Amino acid sequence: MPVPARRLPSWAWVTGLTAGAIVVVGALTVQADKGPHPTATGAKPSASASADAKPSASPSPTPTAAPVPDGSGTGRRIVYSLGQDRVWLVDADDAARRTFTVWPGTVDPASGSYTVSLRKDATTGSDGVEIEHIIYFSAKSGVNIAFSNAVDGSSPPPASGALTGGIRMPKADGAALWAFGATGTNVRVVE
């Protein structure tokens, strides 16, 4: 006579699936961290566009050297320069781990210190573009301000008068910022 199969309780399934998901996310994070990391003289974002959006102009040319701006604080932080349209990911020892240019929205955050307040995997931006790796850190004039990248890797189309707080970047830089910018990470906005 066959022995009836023993059923695992539902909590065991949930625990197993959660553990598996954590392992996969950890492996993807390590893999992304081992990818190419532009230096201060690294590549600027491409100006590719999706099929239904016109490309915007490329961000300003990458300077020959892009040191972390003076007065941007100390310790592990994200630094965003309004004047350079550039982001730095700075380690605890004050060394720039990665830097890249970005496409700002039409509403800039005020200069100052912030923290990452909310992270969202994916959504549709206020400009109708599918975005991912959304990292919110400020609000101004009723507009939420966040870093993100377009899912299709395109540069955003011109804003046409809309108030947008999305600070967009190429897909690889968005993934690196997502891995670096956990909730509570310091964000320093400088002129």
mmCIF file of C-alpha atoms in Angstrom:
data_model
loop_
_atom_site.group_PDB
_atom_site.id
_atom_site.type_symbol
_atom_site.label_atom_id
_atom_site.label_comp_id
_atom_site.label_asym_id
_atom_site.label_seq_id
_atom_site.Cartn_x
_atom_site.Cartn_y
_atom_site.Cartn_z
ATOM 1 C CA MET A 1 0.000 0.000 0.000
ATOM 2 C CA PRO A 2 1.501 3.368 -1.034
ATOM 3 C CA VAL A 3 2.324 5.893 1.656
ATOM 4 C CA PRO A 4 0.414 9.187 1.137
ATOM 5 C CA ALA A 5 2.609 12.136 0.187
ATOM 6 C CA ARG A 6 3.226 14.574 2.988
ATOM 7 C CA ARG A 7 2.191 18.158 2.271
ATOM 8 C CA LEU A 8 4.412 21.029 3.319
ATOM 9 C CA PRO A 9 2.677 23.820 5.226
ATOM 10 C CA SER A 10 2.140 27.046 3.276
ATOM 11 C CA TRP A 11 4.639 28.958 5.439
ATOM 12 C CA ALA A 12 7.379 26.571 4.294
ATOM 13 C CA TRP A 13 6.639 27.358 0.655
ATOM 14 C CA VAL A 14 6.640 31.095 1.338
ATOM 15 C CA THR A 15 9.921 30.840 3.270
ATOM 16 C CA GLY A 16 11.538 28.832 0.491
ATOM 17 C CA LEU A 17 10.377 31.202 -2.242
ATOM 18 C CA THR A 18 11.502 34.252 -0.243
ATOM 19 C CA ALA A 19 14.947 32.740 0.362
ATOM 20 C CA GLY A 20 15.253 31.915 -3.339
ATOM 21 C CA ALA A 21 14.281 35.460 -4.327
ATOM 22 C CA ILE A 22 16.863 36.931 -1.948
ATOM 23 C CA VAL A 23 19.577 34.729 -3.451
ATOM 24 C CA VAL A 24 18.610 35.780 -6.998
ATOM 25 C CA VAL A 25 18.559 39.501 -6.119
ATOM 26 C CA GLY A 26 21.933 39.169 -4.381
ATOM 27 C CA ALA A 27 23.438 37.402 -7.395
ATOM 28 C CA LEU A 28 22.097 40.060 -9.774
ATOM 29 C CA THR A 29 23.473 42.831 -7.543
ATOM 30 C CA VAL A 30 26.929 41.243 -7.522
ATOM 31 C CA GLN A 31 26.754 40.746 -11.285
ATOM 32 C CA ALA A 32 25.740 44.395 -11.854
ATOM 33 C CA ASP A 33 28.522 45.582 -9.547
ATOM 34 C CA LYS A 34 31.091 43.660 -11.616
ATOM 35 C CA GLY A 35 29.932 45.303 -14.858
ATOM 36 C CA PRO A 36 31.685 48.215 -16.558
ATOM 37 C CA HIS A 37 32.173 51.263 -14.352
ATOM 38 C CA PRO A 38 32.978 54.474 -16.205
ATOM 39 C CA THR A 39 35.568 56.665 -14.551
ATOM 40 C CA ALA A 40 35.412 60.412 -14.274
ATOM 41 C CA THR A 41 36.431 60.482 -17.921
ATOM 42 C CA GLY A 42 33.901 57.744 -18.723
ATOM 43 C CA ALA A 43 31.249 57.709 -21.385
ATOM 44 C CA LYS A 44 28.340 60.080 -21.403
ATOM 45 C CA PRO A 45 24.759 58.831 -21.828
ATOM 46 C CA SER A 46 23.728 57.921 -25.336
ATOM 47 C CA ALA A 47 20.983 59.891 -27.044
ATOM 48 C CA SER A 48 19.108 56.856 -28.343
ATOM 49 C CA ALA A 49 15.343 57.086 -28.371
ATOM 50 C CA SER A 50 12.359 54.805 -28.336
ATOM 51 C CA ALA A 51 10.392 54.276 -31.535
ATOM 52 C CA ASP A 52 7.651 56.698 -30.531
ATOM 53 C CA ALA A 53 9.722 59.435 -28.896
ATOM 54 C CA LYS A 54 12.086 61.977 -30.390
ATOM 55 C CA PRO A 55 15.538 61.924 -28.807
ATOM 56 C CA SER A 56 16.630 64.851 -26.720
ATOM 57 C CA ALA A 57 19.995 66.442 -27.114
ATOM 58 C CA SER A 58 22.822 64.611 -25.380
ATOM 59 C CA PRO A 59 23.771 65.944 -21.987
ATOM 60 C CA SER A 60 26.727 68.315 -21.896
ATOM 61 C CA PRO A 61 30.036 66.790 -22.976
ATOM 62 C CA THR A 62 31.830 64.883 -20.248
ATOM 63 C CA PRO A 63 34.622 66.986 -18.770
ATOM 64 C CA THR A 64 38.130 65.546 -18.934
ATOM 65 C CA ALA A 65 38.004 65.185 -15.161
ATOM 66 C CA ALA A 66 34.940 65.229 -12.968
ATOM 67 C CA PRO A 67 36.059 65.372 -9.348
ATOM 68 C CA VAL A 68 33.460 65.195 -6.597
ATOM 69 C CA PRO A 69 32.371 68.831 -6.027
ATOM 70 C CA ASP A 70 33.750 70.701 -3.042
ATOM 71 C CA GLY A 71 31.169 71.286 -0.345
ATOM 72 C CA SER A 72 29.263 68.100 -1.176
ATOM 73 C CA GLY A 73 29.607 66.610 2.277
ATOM 74 C CA THR A 74 31.573 63.603 3.474
ATOM 75 C CA GLY A 75 31.024 59.887 3.770
ATOM 76 C CA ARG A 76 28.917 57.533 1.667
ATOM 77 C CA ARG A 77 26.483 59.588 -0.425
ATOM 78 C CA ILE A 78 24.935 60.380 -3.784
ATOM 79 C CA VAL A 79 26.028 63.791 -5.087
ATOM 80 C CA TYR A 80 23.949 65.571 -7.746
ATOM 81 C CA SER A 81 25.308 68.717 -9.408
ATOM 82 C CA LEU A 82 22.635 70.959 -10.910
ATOM 83 C CA GLY A 83 25.165 72.924 -12.956
ATOM 84 C CA GLN A 84 26.982 69.898 -14.368
ATOM 85 C CA ASP A 85 23.922 67.617 -14.765
ATOM 86 C CA ARG A 86 26.085 64.937 -13.170
ATOM 87 C CA VAL A 87 25.794 62.358 -10.389
ATOM 88 C CA TRP A 88 28.567 60.810 -8.295
ATOM 89 C CA LEU A 89 28.261 57.669 -6.169
ATOM 90 C CA VAL A 90 30.707 58.303 -3.331
ATOM 91 C CA ASP A 91 31.955 55.601 -0.937
ATOM 92 C CA ALA A 92 32.483 56.033 2.797
ATOM 93 C CA ASP A 93 36.152 56.932 2.155
ATOM 94 C CA ASP A 94 35.026 59.917 0.001
ATOM 95 C CA ALA A 95 36.209 58.302 -3.257
ATOM 96 C CA ALA A 96 33.926 58.510 -6.294
ATOM 97 C CA ARG A 97 32.907 54.956 -7.130
ATOM 98 C CA ARG A 98 31.071 56.002 -10.293
ATOM 99 C CA THR A 99 30.061 59.244 -12.021
ATOM 100 C CA PHE A 100 27.790 59.903 -14.990
ATOM 101 C CA THR A 101 25.810 62.667 -16.653
ATOM 102 C CA VAL A 102 22.020 62.819 -16.433
ATOM 103 C CA TRP A 103 19.014 64.428 -18.120
ATOM 104 C CA PRO A 104 17.241 66.584 -15.497
ATOM 105 C CA GLY A 105 13.506 67.199 -15.355
ATOM 106 C CA THR A 106 12.016 70.682 -15.544
ATOM 107 C CA VAL A 107 11.826 71.084 -11.740
ATOM 108 C CA ASP A 108 15.195 71.061 -9.945
ATOM 109 C CA PRO A 109 15.551 70.261 -6.260
ATOM 110 C CA ALA A 110 16.941 73.031 -4.073
ATOM 111 C CA SER A 111 20.611 72.731 -3.116
ATOM 112 C CA GLY A 112 21.008 70.926 0.188
ATOM 113 C CA SER A 113 21.076 67.600 1.983
ATOM 114 C CA TYR A 114 18.406 64.925 1.564
ATOM 115 C CA THR A 115 17.985 61.200 2.103
ATOM 116 C CA VAL A 116 16.522 58.541 -0.145
ATOM 117 C CA SER A 117 12.950 58.379 1.136
ATOM 118 C CA LEU A 118 11.316 55.847 -1.187
ATOM 119 C CA ARG A 119 12.351 53.361 -3.860
ATOM 120 C CA LYS A 120 10.053 51.973 -6.523
ATOM 121 C CA ASP A 121 10.961 49.187 -8.976
ATOM 122 C CA ALA A 122 8.997 50.514 -11.951
ATOM 123 C CA THR A 123 6.142 52.802 -12.976
ATOM 124 C CA THR A 124 5.100 55.196 -15.719
ATOM 125 C CA GLY A 125 6.709 58.626 -15.430
ATOM 126 C CA SER A 126 4.678 61.827 -15.531
ATOM 127 C CA ASP A 127 5.873 62.192 -19.134
ATOM 128 C CA GLY A 128 4.315 58.835 -20.104
ATOM 129 C CA VAL A 129 7.655 56.979 -20.347
ATOM 130 C CA GLU A 130 7.964 53.550 -18.672
ATOM 131 C CA ILE A 131 10.694 53.958 -16.036
ATOM 132 C CA GLU A 132 12.493 51.771 -13.501
ATOM 133 C CA HIS A 133 14.914 52.073 -10.581
ATOM 134 C CA ILE A 134 13.058 55.085 -9.169
ATOM 135 C CA ILE A 135 14.772 56.635 -6.139
ATOM 136 C CA TYR A 136 12.804 59.497 -4.547
ATOM 137 C CA PHE A 137 14.622 62.047 -2.402
ATOM 138 C CA SER A 138 12.836 65.432 -2.610
ATOM 139 C CA ALA A 139 9.731 67.358 -3.642
ATOM 140 C CA LYS A 140 9.377 70.925 -4.868
ATOM 141 C CA SER A 141 6.338 72.883 -6.026
ATOM 142 C CA GLY A 142 4.193 69.763 -5.570
ATOM 143 C CA VAL A 143 6.465 67.704 -7.855
ATOM 144 C CA ASN A 144 8.263 64.605 -6.554
ATOM 145 C CA ILE A 145 11.930 64.542 -7.513
ATOM 146 C CA ALA A 146 13.595 61.196 -8.179
ATOM 147 C CA PHE A 147 16.379 59.507 -10.092
ATOM 148 C CA SER A 148 15.288 56.906 -12.689
ATOM 149 C CA ASN A 149 16.012 55.397 -16.074
ATOM 150 C CA ALA A 150 13.736 54.603 -19.005
ATOM 151 C CA VAL A 151 12.981 50.867 -19.251
ATOM 152 C CA ASP A 152 13.860 50.888 -22.961
ATOM 153 C CA GLY A 153 17.109 52.767 -22.291
ATOM 154 C CA SER A 154 16.067 55.834 -24.295
ATOM 155 C CA SER A 155 16.782 59.416 -23.433
ATOM 156 C CA PRO A 156 13.672 61.353 -22.476
ATOM 157 C CA PRO A 157 11.899 63.533 -25.021
ATOM 158 C CA PRO A 158 11.716 67.293 -24.391
ATOM 159 C CA ALA A 159 9.287 68.135 -21.590
ATOM 160 C CA SER A 160 6.980 70.445 -23.628
ATOM 161 C CA GLY A 161 5.964 72.639 -20.693
ATOM 162 C CA ALA A 162 5.160 69.849 -18.204
ATOM 163 C CA LEU A 163 6.467 70.007 -14.637
ATOM 164 C CA THR A 164 8.653 66.915 -14.282
ATOM 165 C CA GLY A 165 10.968 65.965 -11.435
ATOM 166 C CA GLY A 166 12.528 62.887 -13.012
ATOM 167 C CA ILE A 167 16.313 62.950 -13.254
ATOM 168 C CA ARG A 168 16.944 60.357 -15.969
ATOM 169 C CA MET A 169 20.076 58.437 -16.783
ATOM 170 C CA PRO A 170 21.166 55.578 -19.049
ATOM 171 C CA LYS A 171 20.024 52.096 -18.043
ATOM 172 C CA ALA A 172 23.431 50.872 -16.742
ATOM 173 C CA ASP A 173 23.826 53.968 -14.566
ATOM 174 C CA GLY A 174 20.255 53.551 -13.285
ATOM 175 C CA ALA A 175 21.051 49.974 -12.215
ATOM 176 C CA ALA A 176 24.253 51.115 -10.471
ATOM 177 C CA LEU A 177 22.414 53.923 -8.645
ATOM 178 C CA TRP A 178 19.662 51.475 -7.636
ATOM 179 C CA ALA A 179 22.247 49.091 -6.124
ATOM 180 C CA PHE A 180 23.988 51.987 -4.307
ATOM 181 C CA GLY A 181 21.030 54.100 -3.123
ATOM 182 C CA ALA A 182 19.191 52.189 -0.422
ATOM 183 C CA THR A 183 16.470 53.936 1.581
ATOM 184 C CA GLY A 184 18.154 56.356 3.972
ATOM 185 C CA THR A 185 21.211 56.956 1.746
ATOM 186 C CA ASN A 186 22.386 60.569 1.878
ATOM 187 C CA VAL A 187 21.817 62.691 -1.220
ATOM 188 C CA ARG A 188 23.650 65.996 -1.547
ATOM 189 C CA VAL A 189 22.465 68.468 -4.202
ATOM 190 C CA VAL A 190 24.994 71.136 -5.144
ATOM 191 C CA GLU A 191 25.024 73.987 -7.642
#
